[in-house]
Coordinates of C-alpha atoms in Angstrom, one line a residue:
Chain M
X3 CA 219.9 48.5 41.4
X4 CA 217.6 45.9 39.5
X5 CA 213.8 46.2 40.4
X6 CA 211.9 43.3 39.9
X7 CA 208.2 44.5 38.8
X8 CA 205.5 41.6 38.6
X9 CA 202.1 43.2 39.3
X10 CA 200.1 45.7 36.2
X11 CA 199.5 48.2 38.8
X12 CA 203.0 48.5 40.3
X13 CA 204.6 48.5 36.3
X14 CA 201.8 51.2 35.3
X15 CA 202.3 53.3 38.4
X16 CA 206.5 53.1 37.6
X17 CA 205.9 54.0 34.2
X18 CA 203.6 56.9 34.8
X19 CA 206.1 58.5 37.4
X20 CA 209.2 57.9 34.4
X21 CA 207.4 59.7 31.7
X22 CA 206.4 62.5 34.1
X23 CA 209.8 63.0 34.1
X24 CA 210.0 62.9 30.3
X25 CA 212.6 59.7 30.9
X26 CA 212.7 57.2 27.7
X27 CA 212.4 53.9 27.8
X28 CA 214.2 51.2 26.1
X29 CA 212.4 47.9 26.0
X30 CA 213.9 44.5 25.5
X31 CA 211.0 41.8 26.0
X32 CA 212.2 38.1 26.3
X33 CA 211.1 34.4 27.5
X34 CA 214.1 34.8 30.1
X35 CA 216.9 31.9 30.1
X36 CA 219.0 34.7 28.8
X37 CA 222.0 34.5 26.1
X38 CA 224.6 36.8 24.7
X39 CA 221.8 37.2 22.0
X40 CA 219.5 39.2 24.3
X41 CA 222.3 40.8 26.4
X42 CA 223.8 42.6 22.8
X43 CA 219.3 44.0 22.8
X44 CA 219.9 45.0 26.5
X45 CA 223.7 47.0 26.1
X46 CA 222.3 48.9 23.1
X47 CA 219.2 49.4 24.5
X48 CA 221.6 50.7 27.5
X49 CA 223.3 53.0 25.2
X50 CA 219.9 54.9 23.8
X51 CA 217.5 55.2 26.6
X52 CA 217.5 56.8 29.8
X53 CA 216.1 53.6 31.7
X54 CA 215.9 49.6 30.3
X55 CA 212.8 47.3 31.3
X56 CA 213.5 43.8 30.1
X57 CA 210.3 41.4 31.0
X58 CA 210.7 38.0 31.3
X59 CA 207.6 36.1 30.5
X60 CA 207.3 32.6 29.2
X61 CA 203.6 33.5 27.5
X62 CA 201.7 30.3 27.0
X63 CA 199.7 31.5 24.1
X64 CA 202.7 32.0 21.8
X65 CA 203.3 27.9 22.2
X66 CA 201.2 25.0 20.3
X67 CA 199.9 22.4 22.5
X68 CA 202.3 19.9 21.5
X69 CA 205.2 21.8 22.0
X70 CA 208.0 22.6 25.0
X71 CA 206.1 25.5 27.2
X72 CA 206.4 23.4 30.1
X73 CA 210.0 22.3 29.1
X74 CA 211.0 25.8 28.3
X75 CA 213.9 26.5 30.7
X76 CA 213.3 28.5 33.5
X77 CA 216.4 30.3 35.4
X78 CA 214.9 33.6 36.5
X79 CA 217.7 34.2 39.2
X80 CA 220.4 33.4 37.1
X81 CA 218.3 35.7 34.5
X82 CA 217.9 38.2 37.3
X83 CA 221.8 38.1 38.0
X84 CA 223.1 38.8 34.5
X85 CA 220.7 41.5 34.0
X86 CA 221.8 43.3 37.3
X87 CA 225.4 43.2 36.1
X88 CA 224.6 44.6 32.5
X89 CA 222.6 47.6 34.6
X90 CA 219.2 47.0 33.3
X91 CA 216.6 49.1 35.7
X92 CA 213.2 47.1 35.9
X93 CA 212.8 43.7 35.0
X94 CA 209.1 42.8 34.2
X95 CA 208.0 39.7 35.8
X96 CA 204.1 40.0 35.1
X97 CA 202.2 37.0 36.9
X98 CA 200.4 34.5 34.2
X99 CA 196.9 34.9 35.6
X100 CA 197.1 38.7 35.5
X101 CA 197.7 38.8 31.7
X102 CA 195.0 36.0 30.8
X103 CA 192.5 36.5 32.8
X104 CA 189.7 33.6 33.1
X105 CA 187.4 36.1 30.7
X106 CA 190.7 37.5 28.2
X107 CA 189.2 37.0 24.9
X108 CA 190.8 39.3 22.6
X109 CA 193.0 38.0 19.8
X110 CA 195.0 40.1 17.3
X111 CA 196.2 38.2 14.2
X112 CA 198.4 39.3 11.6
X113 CA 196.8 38.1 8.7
X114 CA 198.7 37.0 5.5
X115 CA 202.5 36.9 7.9
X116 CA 201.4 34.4 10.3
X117 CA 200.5 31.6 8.0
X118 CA 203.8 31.6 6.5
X119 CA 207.6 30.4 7.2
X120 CA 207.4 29.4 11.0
X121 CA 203.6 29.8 10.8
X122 CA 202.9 26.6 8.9
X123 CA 204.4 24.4 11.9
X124 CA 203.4 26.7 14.3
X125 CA 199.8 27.6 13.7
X126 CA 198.5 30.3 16.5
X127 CA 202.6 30.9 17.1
X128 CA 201.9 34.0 15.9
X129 CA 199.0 35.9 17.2
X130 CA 200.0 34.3 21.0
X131 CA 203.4 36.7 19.8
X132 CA 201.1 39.5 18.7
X133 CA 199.0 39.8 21.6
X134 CA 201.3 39.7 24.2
X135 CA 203.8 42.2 22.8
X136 CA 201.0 44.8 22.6
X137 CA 199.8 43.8 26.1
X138 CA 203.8 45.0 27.0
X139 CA 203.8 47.8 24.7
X140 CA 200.8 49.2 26.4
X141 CA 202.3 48.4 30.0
X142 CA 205.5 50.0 29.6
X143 CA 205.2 52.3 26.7
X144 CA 208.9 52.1 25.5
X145 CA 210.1 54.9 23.1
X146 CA 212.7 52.0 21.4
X147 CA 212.3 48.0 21.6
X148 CA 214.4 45.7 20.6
X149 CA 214.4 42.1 19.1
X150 CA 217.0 39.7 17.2
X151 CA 217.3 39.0 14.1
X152 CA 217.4 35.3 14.8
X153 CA 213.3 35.7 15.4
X154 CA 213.0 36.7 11.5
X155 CA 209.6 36.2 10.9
X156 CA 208.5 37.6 14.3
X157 CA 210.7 41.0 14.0
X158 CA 208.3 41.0 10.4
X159 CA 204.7 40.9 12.5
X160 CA 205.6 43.3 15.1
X161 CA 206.8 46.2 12.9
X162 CA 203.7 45.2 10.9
X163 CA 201.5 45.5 13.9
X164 CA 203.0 48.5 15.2
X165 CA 202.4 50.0 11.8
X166 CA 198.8 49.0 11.5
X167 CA 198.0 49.7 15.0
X168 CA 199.3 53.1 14.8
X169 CA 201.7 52.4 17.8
X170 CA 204.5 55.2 19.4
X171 CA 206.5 52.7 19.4
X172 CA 210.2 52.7 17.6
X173 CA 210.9 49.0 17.0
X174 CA 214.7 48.0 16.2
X175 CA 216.1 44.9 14.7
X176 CA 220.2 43.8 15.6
X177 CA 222.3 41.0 14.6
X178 CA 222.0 37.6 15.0
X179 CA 224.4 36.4 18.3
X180 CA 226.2 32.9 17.5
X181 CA 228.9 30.9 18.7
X182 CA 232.2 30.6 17.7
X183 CA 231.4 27.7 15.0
X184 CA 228.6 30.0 14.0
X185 CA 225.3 28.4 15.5
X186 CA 222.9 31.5 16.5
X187 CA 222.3 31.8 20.3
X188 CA 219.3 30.2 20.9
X189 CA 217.5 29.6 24.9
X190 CA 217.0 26.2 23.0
X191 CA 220.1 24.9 22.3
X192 CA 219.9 23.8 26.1
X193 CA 217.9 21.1 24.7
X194 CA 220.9 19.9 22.4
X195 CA 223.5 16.9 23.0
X196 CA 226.9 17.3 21.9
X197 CA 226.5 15.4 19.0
X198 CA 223.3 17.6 17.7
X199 CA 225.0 20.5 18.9
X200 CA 227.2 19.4 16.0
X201 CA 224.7 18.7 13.5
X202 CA 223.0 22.1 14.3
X203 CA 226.2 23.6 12.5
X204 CA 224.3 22.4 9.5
X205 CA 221.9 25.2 9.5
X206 CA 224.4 28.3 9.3
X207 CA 226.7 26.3 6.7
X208 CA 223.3 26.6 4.4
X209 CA 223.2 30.0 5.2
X210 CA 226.8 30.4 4.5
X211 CA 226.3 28.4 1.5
X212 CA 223.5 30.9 0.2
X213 CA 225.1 33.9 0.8
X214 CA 228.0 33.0 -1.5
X215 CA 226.3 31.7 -4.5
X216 CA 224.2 34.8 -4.4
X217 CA 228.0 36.5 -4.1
X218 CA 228.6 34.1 -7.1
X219 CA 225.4 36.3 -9.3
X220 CA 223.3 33.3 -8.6
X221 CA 219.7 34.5 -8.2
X222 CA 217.4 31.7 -9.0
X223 CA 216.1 30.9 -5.3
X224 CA 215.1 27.2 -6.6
X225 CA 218.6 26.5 -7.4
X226 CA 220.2 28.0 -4.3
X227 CA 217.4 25.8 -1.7
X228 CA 218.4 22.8 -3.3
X229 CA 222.3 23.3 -2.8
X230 CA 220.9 24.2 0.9
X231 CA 218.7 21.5 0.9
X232 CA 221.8 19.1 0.0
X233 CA 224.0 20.6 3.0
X234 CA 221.7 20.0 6.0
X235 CA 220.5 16.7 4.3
X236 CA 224.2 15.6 5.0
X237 CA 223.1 15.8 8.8
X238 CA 222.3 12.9 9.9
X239 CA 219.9 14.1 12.4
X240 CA 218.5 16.9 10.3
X241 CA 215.1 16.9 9.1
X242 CA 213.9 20.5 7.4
X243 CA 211.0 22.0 8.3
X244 CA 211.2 24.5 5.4
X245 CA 213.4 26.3 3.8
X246 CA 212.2 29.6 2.0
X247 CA 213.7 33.0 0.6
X248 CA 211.3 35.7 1.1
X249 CA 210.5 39.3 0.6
X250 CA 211.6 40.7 3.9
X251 CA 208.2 42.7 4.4
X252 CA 205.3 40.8 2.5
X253 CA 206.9 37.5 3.4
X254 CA 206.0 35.9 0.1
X255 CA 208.7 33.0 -1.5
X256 CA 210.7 35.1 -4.3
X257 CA 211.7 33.6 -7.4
X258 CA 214.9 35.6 -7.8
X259 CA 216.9 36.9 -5.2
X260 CA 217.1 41.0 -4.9
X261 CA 219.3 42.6 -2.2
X262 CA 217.3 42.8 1.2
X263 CA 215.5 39.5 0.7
X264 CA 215.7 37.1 3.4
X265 CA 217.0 33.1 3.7
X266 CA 215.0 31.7 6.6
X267 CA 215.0 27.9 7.5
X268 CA 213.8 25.7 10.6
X269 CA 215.4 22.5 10.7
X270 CA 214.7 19.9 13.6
X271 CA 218.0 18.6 15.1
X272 CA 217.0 15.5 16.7
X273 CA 213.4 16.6 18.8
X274 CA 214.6 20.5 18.7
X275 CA 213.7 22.8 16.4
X276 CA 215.8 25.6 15.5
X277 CA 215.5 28.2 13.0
X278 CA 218.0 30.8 11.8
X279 CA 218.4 33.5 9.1
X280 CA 220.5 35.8 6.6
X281 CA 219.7 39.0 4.8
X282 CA 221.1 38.5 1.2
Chain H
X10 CA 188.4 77.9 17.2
X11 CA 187.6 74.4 16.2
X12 CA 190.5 72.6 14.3
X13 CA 190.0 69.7 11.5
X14 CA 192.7 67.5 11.5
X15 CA 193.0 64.8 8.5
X16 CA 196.6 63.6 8.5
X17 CA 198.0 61.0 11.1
X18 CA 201.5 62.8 11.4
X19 CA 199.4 65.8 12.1
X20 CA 197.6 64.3 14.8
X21 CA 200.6 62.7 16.6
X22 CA 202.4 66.3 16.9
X23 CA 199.2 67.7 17.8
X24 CA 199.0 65.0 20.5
X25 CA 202.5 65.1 21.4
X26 CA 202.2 68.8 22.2
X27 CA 198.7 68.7 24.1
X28 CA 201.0 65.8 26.6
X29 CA 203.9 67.6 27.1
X30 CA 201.5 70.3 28.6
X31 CA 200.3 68.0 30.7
X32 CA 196.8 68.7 29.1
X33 CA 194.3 65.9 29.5
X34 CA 191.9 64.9 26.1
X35 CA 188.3 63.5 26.6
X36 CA 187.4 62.0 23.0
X37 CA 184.2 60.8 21.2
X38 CA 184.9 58.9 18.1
X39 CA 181.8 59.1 15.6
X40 CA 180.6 58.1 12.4
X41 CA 179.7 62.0 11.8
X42 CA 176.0 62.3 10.7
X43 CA 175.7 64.0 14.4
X44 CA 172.9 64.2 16.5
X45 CA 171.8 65.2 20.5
X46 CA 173.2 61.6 21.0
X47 CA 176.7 62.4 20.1
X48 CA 176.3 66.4 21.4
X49 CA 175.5 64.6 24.7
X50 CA 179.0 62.9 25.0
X51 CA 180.8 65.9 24.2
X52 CA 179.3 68.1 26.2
X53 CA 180.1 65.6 29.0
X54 CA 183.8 65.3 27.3
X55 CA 183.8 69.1 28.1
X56 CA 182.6 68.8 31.6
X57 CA 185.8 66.4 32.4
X58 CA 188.8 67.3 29.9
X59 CA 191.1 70.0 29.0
X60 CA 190.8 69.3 25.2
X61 CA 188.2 67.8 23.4
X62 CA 188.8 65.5 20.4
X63 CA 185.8 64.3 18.2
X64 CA 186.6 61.8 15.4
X65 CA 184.6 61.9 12.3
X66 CA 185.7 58.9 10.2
X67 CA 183.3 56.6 8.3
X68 CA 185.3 53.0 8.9
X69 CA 184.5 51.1 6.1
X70 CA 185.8 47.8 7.9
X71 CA 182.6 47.8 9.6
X72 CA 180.3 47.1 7.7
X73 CA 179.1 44.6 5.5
X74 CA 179.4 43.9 1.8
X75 CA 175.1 44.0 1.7
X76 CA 175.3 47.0 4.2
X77 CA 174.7 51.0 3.9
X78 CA 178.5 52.5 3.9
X79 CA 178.0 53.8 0.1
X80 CA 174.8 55.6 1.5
X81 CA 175.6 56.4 5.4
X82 CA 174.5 60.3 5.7
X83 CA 178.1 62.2 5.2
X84 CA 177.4 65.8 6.2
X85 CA 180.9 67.3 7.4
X86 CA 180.1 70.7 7.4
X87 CA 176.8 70.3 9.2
X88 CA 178.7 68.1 11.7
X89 CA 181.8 70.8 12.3
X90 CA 179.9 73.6 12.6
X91 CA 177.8 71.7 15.6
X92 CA 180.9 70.8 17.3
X93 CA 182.2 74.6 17.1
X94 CA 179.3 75.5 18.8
X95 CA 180.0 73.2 21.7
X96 CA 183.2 74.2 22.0
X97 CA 184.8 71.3 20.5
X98 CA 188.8 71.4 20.0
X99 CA 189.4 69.1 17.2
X100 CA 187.6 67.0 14.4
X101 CA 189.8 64.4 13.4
X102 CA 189.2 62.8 10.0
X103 CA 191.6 60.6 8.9
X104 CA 192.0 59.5 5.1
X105 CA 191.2 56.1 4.6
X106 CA 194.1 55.2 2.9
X107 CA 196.4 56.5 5.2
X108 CA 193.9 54.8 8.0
X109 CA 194.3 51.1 6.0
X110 CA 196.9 51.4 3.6
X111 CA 197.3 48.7 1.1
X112 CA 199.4 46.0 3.2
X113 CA 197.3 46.6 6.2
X114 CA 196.9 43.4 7.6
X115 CA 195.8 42.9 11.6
X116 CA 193.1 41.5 12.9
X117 CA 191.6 42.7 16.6
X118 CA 189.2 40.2 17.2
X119 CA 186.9 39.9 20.3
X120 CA 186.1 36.2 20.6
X121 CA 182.9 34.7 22.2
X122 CA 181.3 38.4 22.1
X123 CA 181.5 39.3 18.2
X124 CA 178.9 36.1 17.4
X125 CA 176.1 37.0 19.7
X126 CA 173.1 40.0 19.0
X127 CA 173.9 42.4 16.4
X128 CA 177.2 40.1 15.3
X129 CA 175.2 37.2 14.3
X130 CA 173.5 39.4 11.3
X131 CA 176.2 41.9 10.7
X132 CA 179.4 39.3 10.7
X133 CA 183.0 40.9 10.8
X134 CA 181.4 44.2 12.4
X135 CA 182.4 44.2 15.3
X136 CA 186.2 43.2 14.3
X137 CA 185.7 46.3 12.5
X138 CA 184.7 48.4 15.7
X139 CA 187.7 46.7 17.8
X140 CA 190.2 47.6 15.0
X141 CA 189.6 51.1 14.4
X142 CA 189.2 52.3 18.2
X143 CA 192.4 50.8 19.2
X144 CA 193.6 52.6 16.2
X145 CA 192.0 55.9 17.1
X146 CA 193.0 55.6 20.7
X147 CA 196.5 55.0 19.8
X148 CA 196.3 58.1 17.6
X149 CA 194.7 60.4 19.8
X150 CA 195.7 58.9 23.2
X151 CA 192.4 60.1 25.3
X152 CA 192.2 60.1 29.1
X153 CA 188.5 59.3 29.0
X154 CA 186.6 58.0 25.6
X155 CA 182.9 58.7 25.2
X156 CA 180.5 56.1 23.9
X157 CA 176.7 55.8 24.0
X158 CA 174.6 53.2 25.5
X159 CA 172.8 53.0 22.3
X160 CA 175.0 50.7 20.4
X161 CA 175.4 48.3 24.0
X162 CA 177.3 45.6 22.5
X163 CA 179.8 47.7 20.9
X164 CA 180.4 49.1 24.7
X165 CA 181.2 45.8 25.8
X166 CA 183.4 45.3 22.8
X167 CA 185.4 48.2 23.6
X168 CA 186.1 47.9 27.6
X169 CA 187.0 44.5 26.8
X170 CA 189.9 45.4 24.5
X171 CA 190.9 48.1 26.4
X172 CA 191.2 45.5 29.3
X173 CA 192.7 42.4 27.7
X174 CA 194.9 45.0 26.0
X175 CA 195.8 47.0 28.8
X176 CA 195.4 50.3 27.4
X177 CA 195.5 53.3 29.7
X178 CA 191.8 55.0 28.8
X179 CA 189.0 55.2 30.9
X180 CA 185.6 54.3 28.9
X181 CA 182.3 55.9 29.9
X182 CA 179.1 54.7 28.5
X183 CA 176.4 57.8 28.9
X184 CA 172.4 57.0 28.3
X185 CA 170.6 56.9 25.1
X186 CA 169.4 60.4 24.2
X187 CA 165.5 59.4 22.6
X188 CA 163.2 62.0 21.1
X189 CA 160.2 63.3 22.9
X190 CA 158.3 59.9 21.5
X191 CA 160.9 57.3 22.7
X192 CA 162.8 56.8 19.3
X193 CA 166.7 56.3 20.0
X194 CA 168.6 58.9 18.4
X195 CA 170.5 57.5 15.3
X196 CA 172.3 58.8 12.3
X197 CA 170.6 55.9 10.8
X198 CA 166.9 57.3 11.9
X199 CA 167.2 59.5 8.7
X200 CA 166.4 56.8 6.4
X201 CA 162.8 56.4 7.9
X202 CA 159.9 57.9 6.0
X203 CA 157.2 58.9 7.9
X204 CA 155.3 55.8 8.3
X205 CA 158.2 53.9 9.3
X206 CA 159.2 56.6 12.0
X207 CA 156.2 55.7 13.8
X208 CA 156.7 51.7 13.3
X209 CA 160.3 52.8 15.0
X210 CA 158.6 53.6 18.3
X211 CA 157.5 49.9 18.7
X212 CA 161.2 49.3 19.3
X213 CA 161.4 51.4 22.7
X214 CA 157.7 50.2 23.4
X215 CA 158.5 46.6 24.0
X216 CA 161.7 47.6 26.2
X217 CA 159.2 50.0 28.5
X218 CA 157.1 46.1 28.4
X219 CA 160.0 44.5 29.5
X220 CA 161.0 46.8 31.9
X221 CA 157.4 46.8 33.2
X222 CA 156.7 43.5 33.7
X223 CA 161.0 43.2 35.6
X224 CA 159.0 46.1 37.8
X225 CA 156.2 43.9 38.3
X226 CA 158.4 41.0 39.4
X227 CA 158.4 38.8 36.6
X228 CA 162.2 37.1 36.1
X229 CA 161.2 34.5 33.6
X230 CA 163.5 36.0 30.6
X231 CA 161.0 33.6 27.9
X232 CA 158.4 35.3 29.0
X233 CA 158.6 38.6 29.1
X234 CA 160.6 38.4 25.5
X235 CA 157.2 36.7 24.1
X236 CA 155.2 39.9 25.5
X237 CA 157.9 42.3 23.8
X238 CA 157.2 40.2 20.0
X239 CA 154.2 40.5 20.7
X240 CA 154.4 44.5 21.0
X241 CA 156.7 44.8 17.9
X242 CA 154.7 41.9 15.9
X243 CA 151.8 44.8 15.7
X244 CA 153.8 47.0 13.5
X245 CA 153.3 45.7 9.8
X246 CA 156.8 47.1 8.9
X247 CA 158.9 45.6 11.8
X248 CA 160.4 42.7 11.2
X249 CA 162.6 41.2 13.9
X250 CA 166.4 40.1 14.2
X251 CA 166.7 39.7 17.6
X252 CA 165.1 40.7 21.4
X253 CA 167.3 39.1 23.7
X254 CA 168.1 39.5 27.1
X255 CA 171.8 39.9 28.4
X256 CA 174.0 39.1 31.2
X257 CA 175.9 42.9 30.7
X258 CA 179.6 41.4 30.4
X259 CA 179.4 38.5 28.6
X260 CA 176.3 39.0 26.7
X261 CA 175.3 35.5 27.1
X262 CA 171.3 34.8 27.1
X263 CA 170.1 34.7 30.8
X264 CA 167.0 32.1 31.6
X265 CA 166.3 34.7 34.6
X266 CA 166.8 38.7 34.7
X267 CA 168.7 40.0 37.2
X268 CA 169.5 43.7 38.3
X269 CA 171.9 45.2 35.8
X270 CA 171.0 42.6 32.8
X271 CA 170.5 44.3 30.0
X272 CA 167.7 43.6 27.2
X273 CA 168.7 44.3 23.6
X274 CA 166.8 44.0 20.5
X275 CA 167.4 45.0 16.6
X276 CA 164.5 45.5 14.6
X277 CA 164.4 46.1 10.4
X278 CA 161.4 49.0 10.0
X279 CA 161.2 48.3 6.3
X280 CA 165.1 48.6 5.1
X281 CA 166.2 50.0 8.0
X282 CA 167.8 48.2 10.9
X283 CA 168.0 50.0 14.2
X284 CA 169.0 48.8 17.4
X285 CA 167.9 49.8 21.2
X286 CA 168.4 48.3 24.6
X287 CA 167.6 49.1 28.4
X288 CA 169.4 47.9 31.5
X289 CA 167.0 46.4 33.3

């Protein structure tokens, strides 16, 4: 039977008793407004621990000022519902005012990852991320967590945090989720209209388009962004936020391609931003 | 038998072991250089734990490019065989490159308390501090962590991480230890020659002013911080940074002392800069 948790003491006081009883913990943290994207975290998640805590927490640090954390949909029952049926355990519902406290004043800021990719749109994106995943780390002390792909950049500063920080914490990256036509599951594709639902296509054609000139024995990156550049710039409602192939540790643009590096874009389809990603 | 401890993976299975036992670990983390300051925390860390961890590690993100890590007393041996006397379990003493290896990149950043007192002279220290305790906590995982009242503003520092951060160790702050004159103990008291040993005791002079004239029933912060420059303006080698007095939690000047404030001071006597504080 799902438990809904919201309160630091009653999460603490469950964890304690579950690692009395040497249970592990598989941890899948989300905003909620749940897709096939987070359920694929939560079955394997399922499949390697002896209990799953999902928390659903919209955490206002992790947005900008000018962007969608009041928009950000909000379906916790529905949430609630599907994570019942997929036999998750605890769902973490921790009350805003409780994890920011009037006098919270500590940041922790991934230097040299957050300024890049996502970061340069999103400045502060990435330490409100950093802060509030070890705030649940520490609360619910899972032996596994689990996060998509599709959050490239983010997957990067965790496992770089958890590194640094010296963290007991086993952090696991799976697939990218998408449709049929091959747009990645995103809780913000709820802001699209058929016709940008459309145009988002243009984002995984790129991709697509990317992965096969590499497969071609193209490696200049300049030459392969500009053949991606060309397909989303066929979208009508398509503007690029950037478009970059990285090193998939330091982050930094790479000149050639070599296996392992990563194509990551975010392109705004009408006022929505979406971003998605291939390994090469 | 006490047991050093240098490698991180050795530390974790040592940990690992001491929790499946359901043993509890009291730890003081140090900068070694030990003295009846430090010997005071662990004997209380024995008093109150099943294991006793000290760290030894000199963290060089804490101090400044102008400041003394190059000449900071290192006297290991000295400092383990103290520590087998009291009974001490382990001496941890991490390599620094396995501590901050080359991509090491976060930031732990206490906002609104790293500028004020000893941060406005020693910039970056205190980021320092946060960094490497969370790191040492997460290593050693310690039911209670020992610090001295000595170094005040790094206590607040450190209960404020471990609260914004929600990590499960209990921090107690024990008294300064001073010698039979006053002086606060400090691994830093070993640079003072003779002379300036004496100029030192003008530090705890104008706190026992302070506390004095608070006794006397004088609330008027200004004024009792003009009689303590007055006290210290009579030593020819002291030269102040700062004499302030503090609300205890947000270190914020208060116009009026109230119970529980705290008055903190740093001093240079000559080229060395020592600290010391009463809670009024």
């Amino acid at each position: 039977m799902l438990q809904v948790i919201t309160s630091i003491s009653d999460i603490k006081n469950k964890i304690q008793t579950l690692k009395q009883n040497q249970l592990t913990i598989g941890f899948v943290p989300t905003m909620g407004a749940l897709h096939e994207g987070h359920l694929s975290l939560v079955r394997q998640a399922k499949k390697e621990n002896d209990q799953v805590f999902v928390s659903i927490f919209i955490n206002p640090l992790q947005f900008g000022k000018n962007e969608d954390f009041r928009q950000y949909p909000r379906v916790f029952d529905k949430d609630c519902e599907l994570l019942s049926s997929e036999g998750v355990d605890i769902v973490f519902n921790p009350i805003p005012a409780e994890m920011y406290p009037d006098d919270f004043c500590t940041s922790v800021i991934p230097r040299h990852l957050e300024d890049k990719l996502c970061g340069k749109s999103r400045p502060g994106h990435f330490r409100g991320v950093a802060v509030v995943v070890l705030k649940l780390f520490n609360l619910v002390k899972p032996d596994i967590a689990y996060f998509g792909q599709k959050d490239f950049q983010q997957t990067v500063v965790i496992k770089r945090i958890v590194s640094d920080l010296n963290l007991d914490v086993n952090i696991k990256i799976l697939p990218t989720i998408r449709d049929n036509e091959g747009l990645a599951l995103s809780s913000r594709n709820a802001y699209l209209n058929e016709t940008e639902k459309k145009d988002a296509l243009c984002l995984y054609s790129s991709l697509v388009k990317a992965q096969s000139m590499v497969n071609a024995g193209i490696k200049k990156a300049e030459e392969i962004l500009l053949e991606m550049e060309k397909v989303i710039n066929n979208c009508k409602t398509a503007r690029i936020d950037y478009i970059s192939i990285v090193n998939p540790e330091t982050l930094a643009a790479v000149p050639r391609v070599r296996k392992g590096d990563v194509v990551a874009l975010a392109v705004r389809i009408g006022k929505t931003r979406l971003i998605d990603n291939v390994i090469l």
